[in-house]
Amino acid sequence: RVMVPINGFGIWLTDTAGMMNNPAHDVDSQAISRTLDRVRQADLVVILQEGEGDFDLDFDLRPGCGVMHVSSKCDVSSPSAHAHLAISAYREGDLAKLKRQILIRLGLEGFDATQPRAFTNRQSELLFSAADAIDAGNSALAVSALRSLLGC
């Protein structure tokens, strides 16, 4: 997990294990379990897949979580017809297109940093939960909501 600056915003990106139907080893099963835990916390899931094929999500997402399907290595293979974006590391401008699409899907494109607001529904819900907990005198619940918001 790493915070990546995209147009002045700190965006947390997590590279997770690839999904497979029948993991061969316990280590693979554990990696997939951790992936699903991260996916359930995400505001946006970017599914990166090389070339053609289905982008099949066979797991539950958090309400309000967006999904973006990206076909990679489009310089050497045909992109999926279902992809929202087709990119190649060798094509100039494709990384900028990916970053822009991430901001758009998170509702951050054109965001004015001088106007305070929560970026996503999840963040808004966590801020309201923290405020309600403070009003109720429950500092532990407020701290928990704010830690969830900050990802710690």
mmCIF file with all atom_site columns, N, CA, C and O in Angstrom, residues 23-49:
data_model
loop_
_atom_site.group_PDB
_atom_site.id
_atom_site.type_symbol
_atom_site.label_atom_id
_atom_site.label_alt_id
_atom_site.label_comp_id
_atom_site.label_asym_id
_atom_site.label_entity_id
_atom_site.label_seq_id
_atom_site.pdbx_PDB_ins_code
_atom_site.Cartn_x
_atom_site.Cartn_y
_atom_site.Cartn_z
_atom_site.occupancy
_atom_site.B_iso_or_equiv
_atom_site.pdbx_formal_charge
_atom_site.auth_seq_id
_atom_site.auth_comp_id
_atom_site.auth_asym_id
_atom_site.auth_atom_id
_atom_site.pdbx_PDB_model_num
ATOM 1   N N  . PRO A 1 23 ? -7.045  -21.722 -5.957  1.00 0.00 ? 23 PRO A N  1
ATOM 2   C CA . PRO A 1 23 ? -5.657  -21.528 -5.544  1.00 0.00 ? 23 PRO A CA 1
ATOM 3   C C  . PRO A 1 23 ? -4.991  -22.858 -5.200  1.00 0.00 ? 23 PRO A C  1
ATOM 4   O O  . PRO A 1 23 ? -5.599  -23.717 -4.562  1.00 0.00 ? 23 PRO A O  1
ATOM 5   N N  . ALA A 1 24 ? -3.757  -23.018 -5.644  1.00 0.00 ? 24 ALA A N  1
ATOM 6   C CA . ALA A 1 24 ? -3.043  -24.278 -5.478  1.00 0.00 ? 24 ALA A CA 1
ATOM 7   C C  . ALA A 1 24 ? -2.443  -24.434 -4.079  1.00 0.00 ? 24 ALA A C  1
ATOM 8   O O  . ALA A 1 24 ? -2.238  -25.545 -3.621  1.00 0.00 ? 24 ALA A O  1
ATOM 9   N N  . HIS A 1 25 ? -2.168  -23.314 -3.413  1.00 0.00 ? 25 HIS A N  1
ATOM 10  C CA . HIS A 1 25 ? -1.478  -23.376 -2.129  1.00 0.00 ? 25 HIS A CA 1
ATOM 11  C C  . HIS A 1 25 ? -2.198  -22.521 -1.092  1.00 0.00 ? 25 HIS A C  1
ATOM 12  O O  . HIS A 1 25 ? -2.931  -21.597 -1.427  1.00 0.00 ? 25 HIS A O  1
ATOM 13  N N  . ASP A 1 26 ? -1.935  -22.829 0.167   1.00 0.00 ? 26 ASP A N  1
ATOM 14  C CA . ASP A 1 26 ? -2.506  -22.058 1.269   1.00 0.00 ? 26 ASP A CA 1
ATOM 15  C C  . ASP A 1 26 ? -2.049  -20.601 1.203   1.00 0.00 ? 26 ASP A C  1
ATOM 16  O O  . ASP A 1 26 ? -2.801  -19.693 1.520   1.00 0.00 ? 26 ASP A O  1
ATOM 17  N N  . VAL A 1 27 ? -0.820  -20.366 0.770   1.00 0.00 ? 27 VAL A N  1
ATOM 18  C CA . VAL A 1 27 ? -0.297  -19.006 0.648   1.00 0.00 ? 27 VAL A CA 1
ATOM 19  C C  . VAL A 1 27 ? -1.148  -18.212 -0.341  1.00 0.00 ? 27 VAL A C  1
ATOM 20  O O  . VAL A 1 27 ? -1.482  -17.053 -0.102  1.00 0.00 ? 27 VAL A O  1
ATOM 21  N N  . ASP A 1 28 ? -1.511  -18.848 -1.466  1.00 0.00 ? 28 ASP A N  1
ATOM 22  C CA . ASP A 1 28 ? -2.361  -18.185 -2.456  1.00 0.00 ? 28 ASP A CA 1
ATOM 23  C C  . ASP A 1 28 ? -3.731  -17.867 -1.868  1.00 0.00 ? 28 ASP A C  1
ATOM 24  O O  . ASP A 1 28 ? -4.283  -16.785 -2.085  1.00 0.00 ? 28 ASP A O  1
ATOM 25  N N  . SER A 1 29 ? -4.295  -18.794 -1.120  1.00 0.00 ? 29 SER A N  1
ATOM 26  C CA . SER A 1 29 ? -5.595  -18.583 -0.485  1.00 0.00 ? 29 SER A CA 1
ATOM 27  C C  . SER A 1 29 ? -5.545  -17.417 0.487   1.00 0.00 ? 29 SER A C  1
ATOM 28  O O  . SER A 1 29 ? -6.470  -16.594 0.539   1.00 0.00 ? 29 SER A O  1
ATOM 29  N N  . GLN A 1 30 ? -4.463  -17.322 1.259   1.00 0.00 ? 30 GLN A N  1
ATOM 30  C CA . GLN A 1 30 ? -4.314  -16.223 2.204   1.00 0.00 ? 30 GLN A CA 1
ATOM 31  C C  . GLN A 1 30 ? -4.170  -14.890 1.471   1.00 0.00 ? 30 GLN A C  1
ATOM 32  O O  . GLN A 1 30 ? -4.739  -13.876 1.890   1.00 0.00 ? 30 GLN A O  1
ATOM 33  N N  . ALA A 1 31 ? -3.426  -14.870 0.385   1.00 0.00 ? 31 ALA A N  1
ATOM 34  C CA . ALA A 1 31 ? -3.254  -13.642 -0.400  1.00 0.00 ? 31 ALA A CA 1
ATOM 35  C C  . ALA A 1 31 ? -4.585  -13.184 -0.976  1.00 0.00 ? 31 ALA A C  1
ATOM 36  O O  . ALA A 1 31 ? -4.901  -11.985 -0.967  1.00 0.00 ? 31 ALA A O  1
ATOM 37  N N  . ILE A 1 32 ? -5.381  -14.120 -1.467  1.00 0.00 ? 32 ILE A N  1
ATOM 38  C CA . ILE A 1 32 ? -6.694  -13.776 -2.018  1.00 0.00 ? 32 ILE A CA 1
ATOM 39  C C  . ILE A 1 32 ? -7.607  -13.254 -0.912  1.00 0.00 ? 32 ILE A C  1
ATOM 40  O O  . ILE A 1 32 ? -8.338  -12.283 -1.099  1.00 0.00 ? 32 ILE A O  1
ATOM 41  N N  . SER A 1 33 ? -7.554  -13.847 0.261   1.00 0.00 ? 33 SER A N  1
ATOM 42  C CA . SER A 1 33 ? -8.347  -13.386 1.396   1.00 0.00 ? 33 SER A CA 1
ATOM 43  C C  . SER A 1 33 ? -7.991  -11.946 1.758   1.00 0.00 ? 33 SER A C  1
ATOM 44  O O  . SER A 1 33 ? -8.863  -11.116 2.002   1.00 0.00 ? 33 SER A O  1
ATOM 45  N N  . ARG A 1 34 ? -6.699  -11.638 1.774   1.00 0.00 ? 34 ARG A N  1
ATOM 46  C CA . ARG A 1 34 ? -6.256  -10.269 2.058   1.00 0.00 ? 34 ARG A CA 1
ATOM 47  C C  . ARG A 1 34 ? -6.707  -9.307  0.962   1.00 0.00 ? 34 ARG A C  1
ATOM 48  O O  . ARG A 1 34 ? -7.076  -8.164  1.241   1.00 0.00 ? 34 ARG A O  1
ATOM 49  N N  . THR A 1 35 ? -6.675  -9.765  -0.272  1.00 0.00 ? 35 THR A N  1
ATOM 50  C CA . THR A 1 35 ? -7.159  -8.950  -1.381  1.00 0.00 ? 35 THR A CA 1
ATOM 51  C C  . THR A 1 35 ? -8.624  -8.598  -1.172  1.00 0.00 ? 35 THR A C  1
ATOM 52  O O  . THR A 1 35 ? -9.027  -7.441  -1.316  1.00 0.00 ? 35 THR A O  1
ATOM 53  N N  . LEU A 1 36 ? -9.429  -9.574  -0.838  1.00 0.00 ? 36 LEU A N  1
ATOM 54  C CA . LEU A 1 36 ? -10.855 -9.329  -0.631  1.00 0.00 ? 36 LEU A CA 1
ATOM 55  C C  . LEU A 1 36 ? -11.089 -8.366  0.535   1.00 0.00 ? 36 LEU A C  1
ATOM 56  O O  . LEU A 1 36 ? -12.000 -7.527  0.472   1.00 0.00 ? 36 LEU A O  1
ATOM 57  N N  . ASP A 1 37 ? -10.280 -8.452  1.586   1.00 0.00 ? 37 ASP A N  1
ATOM 58  C CA . ASP A 1 37 ? -10.390 -7.506  2.695   1.00 0.00 ? 37 ASP A CA 1
ATOM 59  C C  . ASP A 1 37 ? -10.131 -6.079  2.217   1.00 0.00 ? 37 ASP A C  1
ATOM 60  O O  . ASP A 1 37 ? -10.850 -5.149  2.584   1.00 0.00 ? 37 ASP A O  1
ATOM 61  N N  . ARG A 1 38 ? -9.107  -5.900  1.413   1.00 0.00 ? 38 ARG A N  1
ATOM 62  C CA . ARG A 1 38 ? -8.782  -4.562  0.882   1.00 0.00 ? 38 ARG A CA 1
ATOM 63  C C  . ARG A 1 38 ? -9.888  -4.070  -0.055  1.00 0.00 ? 38 ARG A C  1
ATOM 64  O O  . ARG A 1 38 ? -10.267 -2.902  -0.025  1.00 0.00 ? 38 ARG A O  1
ATOM 65  N N  . VAL A 1 39 ? -10.403 -4.950  -0.885  1.00 0.00 ? 39 VAL A N  1
ATOM 66  C CA . VAL A 1 39 ? -11.459 -4.580  -1.827  1.00 0.00 ? 39 VAL A CA 1
ATOM 67  C C  . VAL A 1 39 ? -12.692 -4.095  -1.069  1.00 0.00 ? 39 VAL A C  1
ATOM 68  O O  . VAL A 1 39 ? -13.338 -3.117  -1.465  1.00 0.00 ? 39 VAL A O  1
ATOM 69  N N  . ARG A 1 40 ? -13.013 -4.734  0.039   1.00 0.00 ? 40 ARG A N  1
ATOM 70  C CA . ARG A 1 40 ? -14.193 -4.344  0.830   1.00 0.00 ? 40 ARG A CA 1
ATOM 71  C C  . ARG A 1 40 ? -14.034 -2.974  1.470   1.00 0.00 ? 40 ARG A C  1
ATOM 72  O O  . ARG A 1 40 ? -15.020 -2.367  1.883   1.00 0.00 ? 40 ARG A O  1
ATOM 73  N N  . GLN A 1 41 ? -12.813 -2.446  1.552   1.00 0.00 ? 41 GLN A N  1
ATOM 74  C CA . GLN A 1 41 ? -12.563 -1.131  2.139   1.00 0.00 ? 41 GLN A CA 1
ATOM 75  C C  . GLN A 1 41 ? -12.401 -0.040  1.079   1.00 0.00 ? 41 GLN A C  1
ATOM 76  O O  . GLN A 1 41 ? -12.314 1.133   1.418   1.00 0.00 ? 41 GLN A O  1
ATOM 77  N N  . ALA A 1 42 ? -12.364 -0.416  -0.178  1.00 0.00 ? 42 ALA A N  1
ATOM 78  C CA . ALA A 1 42 ? -11.997 0.515   -1.242  1.00 0.00 ? 42 ALA A CA 1
ATOM 79  C C  . ALA A 1 42 ? -13.120 1.470   -1.623  1.00 0.00 ? 42 ALA A C  1
ATOM 80  O O  . ALA A 1 42 ? -14.304 1.153   -1.524  1.00 0.00 ? 42 ALA A O  1
ATOM 81  N N  . ASP A 1 43 ? -12.713 2.647   -2.092  1.00 0.00 ? 43 ASP A N  1
ATOM 82  C CA . ASP A 1 43 ? -13.626 3.598   -2.707  1.00 0.00 ? 43 ASP A CA 1
ATOM 83  C C  . ASP A 1 43 ? -13.690 3.358   -4.215  1.00 0.00 ? 43 ASP A C  1
ATOM 84  O O  . ASP A 1 43 ? -14.669 3.711   -4.861  1.00 0.00 ? 43 ASP A O  1
ATOM 85  N N  . LEU A 1 44 ? -12.627 2.797   -4.756  1.00 0.00 ? 44 LEU A N  1
ATOM 86  C CA . LEU A 1 44 ? -12.553 2.489   -6.188  1.00 0.00 ? 44 LEU A CA 1
ATOM 87  C C  . LEU A 1 44 ? -11.689 1.246   -6.361  1.00 0.00 ? 44 LEU A C  1
ATOM 88  O O  . LEU A 1 44 ? -10.594 1.169   -5.802  1.00 0.00 ? 44 LEU A O  1
ATOM 89  N N  . VAL A 1 45 ? -12.172 0.298   -7.122  1.00 0.00 ? 45 VAL A N  1
ATOM 90  C CA . VAL A 1 45 ? -11.405 -0.895  -7.462  1.00 0.00 ? 45 VAL A CA 1
ATOM 91  C C  . VAL A 1 45 ? -11.023 -0.779  -8.933  1.00 0.00 ? 45 VAL A C  1
ATOM 92  O O  . VAL A 1 45 ? -11.896 -0.636  -9.792  1.00 0.00 ? 45 VAL A O  1
ATOM 93  N N  . VAL A 1 46 ? -9.729  -0.800  -9.197  1.00 0.00 ? 46 VAL A N  1
ATOM 94  C CA . VAL A 1 46 ? -9.228  -0.770  -10.570 1.00 0.00 ? 46 VAL A CA 1
ATOM 95  C C  . VAL A 1 46 ? -8.796  -2.192  -10.903 1.00 0.00 ? 46 VAL A C  1
ATOM 96  O O  . VAL A 1 46 ? -7.875  -2.728  -10.292 1.00 0.00 ? 46 VAL A O  1
ATOM 97  N N  . ILE A 1 47 ? -9.485  -2.789  -11.854 1.00 0.00 ? 47 ILE A N  1
ATOM 98  C CA . ILE A 1 47 ? -9.153  -4.152  -12.271 1.00 0.00 ? 47 ILE A CA 1
ATOM 99  C C  . ILE A 1 47 ? -8.304  -4.043  -13.524 1.00 0.00 ? 47 ILE A C  1
ATOM 100 O O  . ILE A 1 47 ? -8.765  -3.562  -14.556 1.00 0.00 ? 47 ILE A O  1
ATOM 101 N N  . LEU A 1 48 ? -7.072  -4.462  -13.406 1.00 0.00 ? 48 LEU A N  1
ATOM 102 C CA . LEU A 1 48 ? -6.108  -4.391  -14.498 1.00 0.00 ? 48 LEU A CA 1
ATOM 103 C C  . LEU A 1 48 ? -5.963  -5.778  -15.097 1.00 0.00 ? 48 LEU A C  1
ATOM 104 O O  . LEU A 1 48 ? -5.650  -6.734  -14.391 1.00 0.00 ? 48 LEU A O  1
ATOM 105 N N  . GLN A 1 49 ? -6.209  -5.867  -16.383 1.00 0.00 ? 49 GLN A N  1
ATOM 106 C CA . GLN A 1 49 ? -6.146  -7.160  -17.057 1.00 0.00 ? 49 GLN A CA 1
ATOM 107 C C  . GLN A 1 49 ? -5.511  -6.981  -18.426 1.00 0.00 ? 49 GLN A C  1
ATOM 108 O O  . GLN A 1 49 ? -5.841  -6.055  -19.155 1.00 0.00 ? 49 GLN A O  1
#
